[in-house]
Tab-separated table of C-alpha atoms in Angstrom:
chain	number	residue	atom	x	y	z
P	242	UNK	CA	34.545	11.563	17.475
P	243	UNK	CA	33.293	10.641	14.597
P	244	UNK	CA	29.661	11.998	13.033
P	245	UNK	CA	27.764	9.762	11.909
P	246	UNK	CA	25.506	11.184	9.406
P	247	UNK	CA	22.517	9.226	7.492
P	248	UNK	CA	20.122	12.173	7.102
P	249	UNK	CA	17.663	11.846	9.771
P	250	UNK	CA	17.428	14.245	12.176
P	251	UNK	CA	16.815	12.273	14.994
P	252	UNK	CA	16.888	15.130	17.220
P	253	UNK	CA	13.301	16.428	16.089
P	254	UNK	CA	11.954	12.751	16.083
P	255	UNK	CA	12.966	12.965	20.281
P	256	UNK	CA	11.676	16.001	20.979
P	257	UNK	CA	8.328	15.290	18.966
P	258	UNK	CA	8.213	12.573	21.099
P	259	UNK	CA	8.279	13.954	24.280
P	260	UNK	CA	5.759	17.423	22.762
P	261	UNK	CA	3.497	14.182	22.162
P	262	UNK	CA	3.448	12.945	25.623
P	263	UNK	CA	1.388	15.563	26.885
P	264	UNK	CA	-0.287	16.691	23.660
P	265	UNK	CA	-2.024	13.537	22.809
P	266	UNK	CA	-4.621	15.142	20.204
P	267	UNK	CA	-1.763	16.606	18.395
P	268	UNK	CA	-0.553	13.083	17.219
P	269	UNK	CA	-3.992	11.995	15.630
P	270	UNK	CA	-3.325	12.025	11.794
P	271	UNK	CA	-5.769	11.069	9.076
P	272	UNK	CA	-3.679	10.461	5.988
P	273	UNK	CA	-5.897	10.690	2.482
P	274	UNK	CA	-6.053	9.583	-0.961
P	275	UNK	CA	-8.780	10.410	-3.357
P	276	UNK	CA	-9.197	7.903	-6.807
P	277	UNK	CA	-10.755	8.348	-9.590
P	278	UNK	CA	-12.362	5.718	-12.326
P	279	UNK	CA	-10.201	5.838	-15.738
P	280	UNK	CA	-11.380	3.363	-17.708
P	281	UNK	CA	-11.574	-0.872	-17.181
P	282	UNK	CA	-9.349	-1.470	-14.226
P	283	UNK	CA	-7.420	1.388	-14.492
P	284	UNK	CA	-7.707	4.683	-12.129
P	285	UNK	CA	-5.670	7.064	-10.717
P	286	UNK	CA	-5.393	7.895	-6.882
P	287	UNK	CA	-3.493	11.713	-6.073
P	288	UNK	CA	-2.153	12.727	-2.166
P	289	UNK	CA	-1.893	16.070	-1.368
P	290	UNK	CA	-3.003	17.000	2.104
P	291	UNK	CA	-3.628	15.774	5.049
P	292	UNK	CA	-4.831	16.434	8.945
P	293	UNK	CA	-1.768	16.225	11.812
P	294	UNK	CA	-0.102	18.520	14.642
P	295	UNK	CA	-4.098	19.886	15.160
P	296	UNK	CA	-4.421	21.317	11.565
P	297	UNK	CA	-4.248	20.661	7.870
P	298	UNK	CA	-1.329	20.025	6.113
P	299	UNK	CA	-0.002	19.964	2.769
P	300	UNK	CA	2.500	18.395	0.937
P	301	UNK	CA	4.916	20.203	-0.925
P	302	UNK	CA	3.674	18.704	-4.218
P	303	UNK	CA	0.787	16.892	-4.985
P	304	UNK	CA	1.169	12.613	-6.133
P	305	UNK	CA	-0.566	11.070	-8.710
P	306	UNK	CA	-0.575	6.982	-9.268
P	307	UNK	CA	-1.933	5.310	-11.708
P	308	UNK	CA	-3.129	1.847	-10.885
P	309	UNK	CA	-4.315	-1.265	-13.558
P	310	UNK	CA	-4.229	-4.755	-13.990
P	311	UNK	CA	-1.249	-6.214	-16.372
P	312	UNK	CA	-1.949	-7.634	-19.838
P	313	UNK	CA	-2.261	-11.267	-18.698
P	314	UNK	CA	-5.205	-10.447	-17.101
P	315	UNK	CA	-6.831	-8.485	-20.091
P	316	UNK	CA	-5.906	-4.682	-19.010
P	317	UNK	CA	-3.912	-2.277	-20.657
P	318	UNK	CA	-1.160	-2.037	-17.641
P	319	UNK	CA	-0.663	1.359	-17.270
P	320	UNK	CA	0.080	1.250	-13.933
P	321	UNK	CA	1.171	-1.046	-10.887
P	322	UNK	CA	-1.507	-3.228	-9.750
P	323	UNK	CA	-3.155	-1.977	-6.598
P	324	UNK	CA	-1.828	-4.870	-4.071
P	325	UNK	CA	1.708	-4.204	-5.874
P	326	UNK	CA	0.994	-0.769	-3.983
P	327	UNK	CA	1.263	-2.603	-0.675
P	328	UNK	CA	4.789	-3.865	-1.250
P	329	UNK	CA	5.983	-0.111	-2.556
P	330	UNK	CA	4.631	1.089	1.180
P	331	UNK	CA	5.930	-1.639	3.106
P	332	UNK	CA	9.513	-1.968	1.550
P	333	UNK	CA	9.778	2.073	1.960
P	334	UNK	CA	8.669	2.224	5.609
P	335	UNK	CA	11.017	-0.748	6.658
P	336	UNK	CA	13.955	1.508	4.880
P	337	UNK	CA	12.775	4.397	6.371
P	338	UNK	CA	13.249	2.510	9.552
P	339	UNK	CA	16.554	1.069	9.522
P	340	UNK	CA	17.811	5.009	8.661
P	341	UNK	CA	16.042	6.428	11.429
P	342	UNK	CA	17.151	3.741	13.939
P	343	UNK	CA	21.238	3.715	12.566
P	344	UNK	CA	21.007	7.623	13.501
P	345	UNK	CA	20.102	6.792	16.545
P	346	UNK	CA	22.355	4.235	17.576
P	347	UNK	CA	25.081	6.225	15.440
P	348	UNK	CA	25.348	3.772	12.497
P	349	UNK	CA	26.741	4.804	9.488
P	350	UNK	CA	24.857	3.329	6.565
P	351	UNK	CA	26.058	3.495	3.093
P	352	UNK	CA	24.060	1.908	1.067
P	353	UNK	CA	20.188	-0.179	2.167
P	354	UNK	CA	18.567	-2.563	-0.812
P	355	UNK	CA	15.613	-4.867	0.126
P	356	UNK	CA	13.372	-7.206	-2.329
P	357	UNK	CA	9.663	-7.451	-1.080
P	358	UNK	CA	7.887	-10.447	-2.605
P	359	UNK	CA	4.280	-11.367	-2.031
P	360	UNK	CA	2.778	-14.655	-2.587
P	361	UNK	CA	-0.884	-13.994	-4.248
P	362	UNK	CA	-2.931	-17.018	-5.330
P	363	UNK	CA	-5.534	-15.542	-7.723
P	364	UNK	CA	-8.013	-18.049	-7.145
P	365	UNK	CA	-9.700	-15.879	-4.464
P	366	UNK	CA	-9.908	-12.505	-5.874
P	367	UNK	CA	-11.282	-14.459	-9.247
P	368	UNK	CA	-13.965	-16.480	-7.176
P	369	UNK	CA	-12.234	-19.841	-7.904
P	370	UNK	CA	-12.321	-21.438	-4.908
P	371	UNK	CA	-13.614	-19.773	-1.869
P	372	UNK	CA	-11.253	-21.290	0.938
P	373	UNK	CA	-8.478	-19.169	-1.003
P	374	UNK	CA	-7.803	-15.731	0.207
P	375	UNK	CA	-7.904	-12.574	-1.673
P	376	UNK	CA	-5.086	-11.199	-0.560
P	377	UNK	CA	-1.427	-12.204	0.022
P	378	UNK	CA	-1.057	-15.544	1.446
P	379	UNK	CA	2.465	-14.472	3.145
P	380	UNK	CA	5.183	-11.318	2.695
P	381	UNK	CA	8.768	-12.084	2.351
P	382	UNK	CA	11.343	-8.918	2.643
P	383	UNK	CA	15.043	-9.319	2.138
P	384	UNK	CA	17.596	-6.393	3.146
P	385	UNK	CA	20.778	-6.222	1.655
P	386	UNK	CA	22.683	-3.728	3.952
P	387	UNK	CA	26.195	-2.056	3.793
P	388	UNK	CA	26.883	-0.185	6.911
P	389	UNK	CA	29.457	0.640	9.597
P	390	UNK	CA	28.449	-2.505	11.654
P	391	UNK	CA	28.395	-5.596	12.875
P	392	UNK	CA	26.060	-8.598	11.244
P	393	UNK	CA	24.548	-8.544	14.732
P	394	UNK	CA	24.121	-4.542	14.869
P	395	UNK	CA	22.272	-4.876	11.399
P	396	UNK	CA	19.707	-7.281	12.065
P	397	UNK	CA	19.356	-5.351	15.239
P	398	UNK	CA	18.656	-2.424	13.399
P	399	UNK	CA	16.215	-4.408	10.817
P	400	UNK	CA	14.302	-6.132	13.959
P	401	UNK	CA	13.611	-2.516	15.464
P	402	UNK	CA	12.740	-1.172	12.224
P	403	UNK	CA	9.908	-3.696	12.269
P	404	UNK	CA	8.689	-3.365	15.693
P	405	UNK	CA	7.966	0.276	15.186
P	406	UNK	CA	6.787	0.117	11.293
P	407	UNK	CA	3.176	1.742	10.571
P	408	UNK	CA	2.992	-0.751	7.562
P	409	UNK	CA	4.355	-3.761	8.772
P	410	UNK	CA	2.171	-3.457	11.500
P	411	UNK	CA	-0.944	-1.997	9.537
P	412	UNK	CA	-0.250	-5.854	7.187
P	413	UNK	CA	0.687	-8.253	9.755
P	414	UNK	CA	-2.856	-6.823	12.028
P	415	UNK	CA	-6.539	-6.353	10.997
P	416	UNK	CA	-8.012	-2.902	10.686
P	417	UNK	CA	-11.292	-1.925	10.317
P	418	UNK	CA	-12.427	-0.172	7.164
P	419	UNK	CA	-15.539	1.224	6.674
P	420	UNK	CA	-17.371	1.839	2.737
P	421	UNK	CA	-19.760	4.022	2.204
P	422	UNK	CA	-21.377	5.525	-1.028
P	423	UNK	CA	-22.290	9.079	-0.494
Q	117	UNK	CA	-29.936	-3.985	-26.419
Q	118	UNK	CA	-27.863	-1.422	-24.782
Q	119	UNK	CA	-23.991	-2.372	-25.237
Q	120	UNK	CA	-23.072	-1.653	-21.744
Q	121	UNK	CA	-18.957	-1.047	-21.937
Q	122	UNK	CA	-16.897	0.210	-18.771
Q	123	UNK	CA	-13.862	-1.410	-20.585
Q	124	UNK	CA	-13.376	-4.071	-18.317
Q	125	UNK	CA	-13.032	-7.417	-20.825
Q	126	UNK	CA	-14.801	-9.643	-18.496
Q	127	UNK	CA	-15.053	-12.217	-20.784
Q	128	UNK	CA	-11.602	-12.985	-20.096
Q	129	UNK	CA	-11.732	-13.090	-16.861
Q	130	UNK	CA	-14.915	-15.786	-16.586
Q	131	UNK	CA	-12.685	-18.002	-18.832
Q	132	UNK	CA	-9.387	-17.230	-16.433
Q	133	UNK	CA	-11.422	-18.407	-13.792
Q	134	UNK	CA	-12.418	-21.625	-15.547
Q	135	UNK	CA	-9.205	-22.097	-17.051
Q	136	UNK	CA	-7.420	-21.578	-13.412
Q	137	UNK	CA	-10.284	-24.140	-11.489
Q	138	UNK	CA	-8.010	-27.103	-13.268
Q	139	UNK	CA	-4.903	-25.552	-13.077
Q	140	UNK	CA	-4.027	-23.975	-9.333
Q	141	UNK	CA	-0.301	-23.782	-9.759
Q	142	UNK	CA	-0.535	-21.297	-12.261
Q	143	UNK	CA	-3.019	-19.194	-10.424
Q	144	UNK	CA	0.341	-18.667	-8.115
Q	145	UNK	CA	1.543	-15.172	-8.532
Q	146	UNK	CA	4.550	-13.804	-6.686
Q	147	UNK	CA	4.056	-9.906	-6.859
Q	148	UNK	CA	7.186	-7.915	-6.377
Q	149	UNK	CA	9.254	-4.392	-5.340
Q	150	UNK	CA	12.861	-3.166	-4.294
Q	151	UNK	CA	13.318	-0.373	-2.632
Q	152	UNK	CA	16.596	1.170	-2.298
Q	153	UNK	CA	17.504	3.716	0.275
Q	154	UNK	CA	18.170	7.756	-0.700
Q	155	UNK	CA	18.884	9.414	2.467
Q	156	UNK	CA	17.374	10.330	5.572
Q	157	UNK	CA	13.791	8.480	5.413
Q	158	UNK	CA	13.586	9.170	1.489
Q	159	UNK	CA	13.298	5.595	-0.408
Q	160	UNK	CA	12.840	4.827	-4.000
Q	161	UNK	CA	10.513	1.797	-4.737
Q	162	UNK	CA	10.514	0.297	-8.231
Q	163	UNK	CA	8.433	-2.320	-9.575
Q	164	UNK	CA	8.783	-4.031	-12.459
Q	165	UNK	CA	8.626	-7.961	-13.209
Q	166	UNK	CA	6.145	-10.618	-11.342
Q	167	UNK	CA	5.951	-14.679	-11.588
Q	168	UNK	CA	2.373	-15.764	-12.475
Q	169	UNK	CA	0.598	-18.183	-14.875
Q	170	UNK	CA	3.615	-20.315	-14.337
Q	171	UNK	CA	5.905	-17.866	-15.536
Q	172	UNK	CA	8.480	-14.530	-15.051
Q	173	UNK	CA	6.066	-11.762	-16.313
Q	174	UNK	CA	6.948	-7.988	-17.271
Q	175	UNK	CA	4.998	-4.740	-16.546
Q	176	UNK	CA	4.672	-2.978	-20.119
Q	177	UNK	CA	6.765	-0.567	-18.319
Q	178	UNK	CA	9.149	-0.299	-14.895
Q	179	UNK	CA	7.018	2.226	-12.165
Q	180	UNK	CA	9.220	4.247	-9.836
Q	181	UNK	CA	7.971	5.256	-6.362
Q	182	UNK	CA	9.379	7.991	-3.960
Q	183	UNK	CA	8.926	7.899	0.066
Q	184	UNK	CA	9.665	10.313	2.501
Q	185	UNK	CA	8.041	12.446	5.497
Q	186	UNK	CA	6.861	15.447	5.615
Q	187	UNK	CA	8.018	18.420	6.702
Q	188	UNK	CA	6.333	18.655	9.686
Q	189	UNK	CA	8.199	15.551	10.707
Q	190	UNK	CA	11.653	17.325	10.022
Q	191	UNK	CA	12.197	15.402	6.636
Q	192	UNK	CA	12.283	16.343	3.056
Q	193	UNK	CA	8.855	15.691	1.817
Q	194	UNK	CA	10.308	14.374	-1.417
Q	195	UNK	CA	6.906	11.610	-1.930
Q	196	UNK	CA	4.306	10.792	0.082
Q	197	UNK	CA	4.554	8.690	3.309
Q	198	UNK	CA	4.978	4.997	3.148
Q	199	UNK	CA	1.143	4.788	5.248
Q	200	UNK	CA	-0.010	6.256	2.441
Q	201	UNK	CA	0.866	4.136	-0.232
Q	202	UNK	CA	-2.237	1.762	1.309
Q	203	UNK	CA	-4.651	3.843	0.824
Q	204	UNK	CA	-3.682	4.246	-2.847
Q	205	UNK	CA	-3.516	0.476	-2.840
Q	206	UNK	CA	-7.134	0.114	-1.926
Q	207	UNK	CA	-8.623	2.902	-3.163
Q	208	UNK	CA	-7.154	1.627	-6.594
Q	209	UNK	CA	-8.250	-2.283	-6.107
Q	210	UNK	CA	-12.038	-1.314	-5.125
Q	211	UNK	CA	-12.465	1.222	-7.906
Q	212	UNK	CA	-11.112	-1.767	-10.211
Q	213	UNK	CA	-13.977	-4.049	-8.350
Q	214	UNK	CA	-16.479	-1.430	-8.996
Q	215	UNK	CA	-15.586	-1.613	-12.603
Q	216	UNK	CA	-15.174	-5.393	-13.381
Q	217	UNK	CA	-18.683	-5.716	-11.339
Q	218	UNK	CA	-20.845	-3.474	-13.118
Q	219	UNK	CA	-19.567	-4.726	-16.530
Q	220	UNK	CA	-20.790	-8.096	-15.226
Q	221	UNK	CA	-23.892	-7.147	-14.425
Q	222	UNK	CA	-24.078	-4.882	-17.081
Q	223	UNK	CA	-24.119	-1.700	-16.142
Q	224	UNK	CA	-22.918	1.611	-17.067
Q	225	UNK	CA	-20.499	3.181	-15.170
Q	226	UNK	CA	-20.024	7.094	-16.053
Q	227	UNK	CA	-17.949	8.619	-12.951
Q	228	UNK	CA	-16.189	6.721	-10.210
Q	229	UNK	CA	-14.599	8.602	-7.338
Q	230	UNK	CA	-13.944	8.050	-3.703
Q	231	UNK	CA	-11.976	9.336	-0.513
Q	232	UNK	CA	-9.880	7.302	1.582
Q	233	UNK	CA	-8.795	8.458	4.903
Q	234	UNK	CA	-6.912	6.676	7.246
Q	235	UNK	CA	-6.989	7.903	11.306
Q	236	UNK	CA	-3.403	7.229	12.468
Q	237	UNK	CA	-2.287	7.696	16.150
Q	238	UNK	CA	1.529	8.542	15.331
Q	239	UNK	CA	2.204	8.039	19.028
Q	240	UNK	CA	2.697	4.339	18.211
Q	241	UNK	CA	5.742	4.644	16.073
Q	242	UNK	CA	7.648	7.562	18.039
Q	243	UNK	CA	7.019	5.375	20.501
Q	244	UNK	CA	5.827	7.436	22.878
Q	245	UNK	CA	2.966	4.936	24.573
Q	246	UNK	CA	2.931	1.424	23.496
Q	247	UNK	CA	-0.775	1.125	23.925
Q	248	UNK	CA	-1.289	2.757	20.932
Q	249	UNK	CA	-0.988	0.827	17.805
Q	250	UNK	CA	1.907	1.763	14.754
Q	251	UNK	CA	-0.590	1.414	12.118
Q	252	UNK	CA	-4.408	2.844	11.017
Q	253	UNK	CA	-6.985	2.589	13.560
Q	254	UNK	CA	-9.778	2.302	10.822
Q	255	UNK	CA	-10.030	3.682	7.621
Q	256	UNK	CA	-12.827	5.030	6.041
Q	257	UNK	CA	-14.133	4.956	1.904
Q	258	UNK	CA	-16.780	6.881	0.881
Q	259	UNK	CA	-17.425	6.190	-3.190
Q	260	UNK	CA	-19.306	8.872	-5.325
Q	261	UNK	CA	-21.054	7.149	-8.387
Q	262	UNK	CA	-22.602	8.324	-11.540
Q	263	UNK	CA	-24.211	5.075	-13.044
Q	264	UNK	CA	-27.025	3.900	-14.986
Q	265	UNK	CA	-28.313	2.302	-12.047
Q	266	UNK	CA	-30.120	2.637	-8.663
Q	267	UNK	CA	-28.751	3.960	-5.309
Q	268	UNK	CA	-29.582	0.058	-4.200
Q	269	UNK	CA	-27.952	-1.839	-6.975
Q	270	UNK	CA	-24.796	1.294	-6.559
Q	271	UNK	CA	-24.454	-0.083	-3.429
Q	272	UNK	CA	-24.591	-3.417	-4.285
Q	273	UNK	CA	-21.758	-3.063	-6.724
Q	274	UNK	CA	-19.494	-1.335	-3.977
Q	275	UNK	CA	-20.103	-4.616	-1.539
Q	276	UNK	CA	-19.254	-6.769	-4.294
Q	277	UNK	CA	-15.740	-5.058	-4.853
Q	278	UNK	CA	-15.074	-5.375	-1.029
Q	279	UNK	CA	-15.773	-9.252	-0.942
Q	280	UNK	CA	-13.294	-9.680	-4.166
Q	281	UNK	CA	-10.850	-7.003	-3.420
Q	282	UNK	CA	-7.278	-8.065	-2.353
Q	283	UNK	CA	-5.971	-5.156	-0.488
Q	284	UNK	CA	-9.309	-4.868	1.283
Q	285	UNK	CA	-8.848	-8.176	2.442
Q	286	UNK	CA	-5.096	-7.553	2.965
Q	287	UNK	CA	-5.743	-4.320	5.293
Q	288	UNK	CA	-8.471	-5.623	7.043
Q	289	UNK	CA	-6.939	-9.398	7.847
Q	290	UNK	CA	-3.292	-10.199	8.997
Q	291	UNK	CA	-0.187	-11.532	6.578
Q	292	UNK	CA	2.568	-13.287	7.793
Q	293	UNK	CA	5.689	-10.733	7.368
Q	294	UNK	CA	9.054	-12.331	6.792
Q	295	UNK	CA	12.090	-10.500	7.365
Q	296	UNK	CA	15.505	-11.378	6.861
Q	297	UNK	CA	18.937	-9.834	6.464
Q	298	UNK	CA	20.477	-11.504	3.018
């Protein structure tokens, strides 16, 4: 028998699943990011800690990202642009996917690329024209994907990845935010 | 006259707009990130080069992004969660609205900070009840402001950033997601 090994212990993932099923206020997270104003466009947002499994949690080092606007539009760049940070989530949590799903179905992967491209016409966000959206008018993601299977088995793989992605999900369907100034 | 300066050259932007109100095609941006899988759920996202203003554009500099899980979801912890990304994404785009608004209507910003937290049923993706949703069930921003300005017109300039901000409008209405195996 051969061991298929991509990393993920699948194991846990099963048996949080089933500790879930009849601890349903265990599994409500609230995931946070605080910001803070630089200068012009450009600010910084840092993770650290957040609320799951009934308590506060911390992650083993805090993350800092700096987000601005590029020189074409006037700003000093020194950062991604904020919607760029959209693509970053959604082109991780697909790849998270595909490795978590290969365990299970004991796929060897060797090696998982994907390109995420968002169309973004900056007429809205600008005030141009107000039939324009402000944010992207579609989301194209292309895997490139070298594993111990089949074309079939790998699209397979990429097709469940999306049908149980938090950010494919949280893009493709509305959710409510809420603003508030304290 | 006070010289009101938050560093925001919005100027440029007032001529962008009138420059783009001729000229849609090159209001066309393509915004983009690859992501190439580590191990386990651990990803590496890098950004780099966009297409706008009818041409291949360069950050000043290529950004590097880590995902993984957390501990607590039997992984390495080696960035923050792919969720997570969005709310750096929008806490990032309507700190950048607060900005480019009060330079507009010129006033001075001194501190900008705000929380993002996103409530997330993780019963969705473990798949555990498929009732529940993969993504956010809200999320909620609450902006602290030091300005030269009144509680009224500070909230003002927060409800102008939501009605211009692209990931706002990204989170909070759907994209089309394509996904294909190259």
């Amino acid at each position: 028998m051969t061991t298929v090994d991509n990393g993920v212990n699948v194991q846990a993932l099963l048996d949080a699943r089933e500790a879930l099923r009849s601890a349903p206020e265990a599994a409500q997270f609230t995931w946070r990011a605080s910001a803070k104003w630089q200068n012009g466009v450009h600010s910084t947002a840092t993770v650290e800690k957040f609320f799951g499994l009934g308590q506060e949690q911390t992650h083993k080092s805090e993350s800092v990202f700096s987000a601005d606007h590029p020189e074409v539009f006037a700003a000093a760049d020194q950062g991604i642009t904020p919607i760029e940070y959209l693509l970053v989530g959604l082109a991780s949590c697909l790849t998270a996917g595909v490795a978590s799903v290969a365990q299970n179905r004991g796929i060897q992967l060797r090696s998982v690329e994907s390109t995420v491209e968002g169309a973004h016409d900056i007429r809205g966000i600008l005030g141009v024209d107000s039939d324009v959206r402000n944010g992207y008018n579609d989301i194209k993601v292309t895997f490139n994907i070298d594993a111990d299977a089949s074309k079939e088995e790998i699209e397979a793989l990429v097709a469940q990845s999306q049908k149980r992605s938090a950010v494919y999900d949280a893009l493709t369907n509305p959710t409510n935010i809420t603003v508030e100034v304290a």
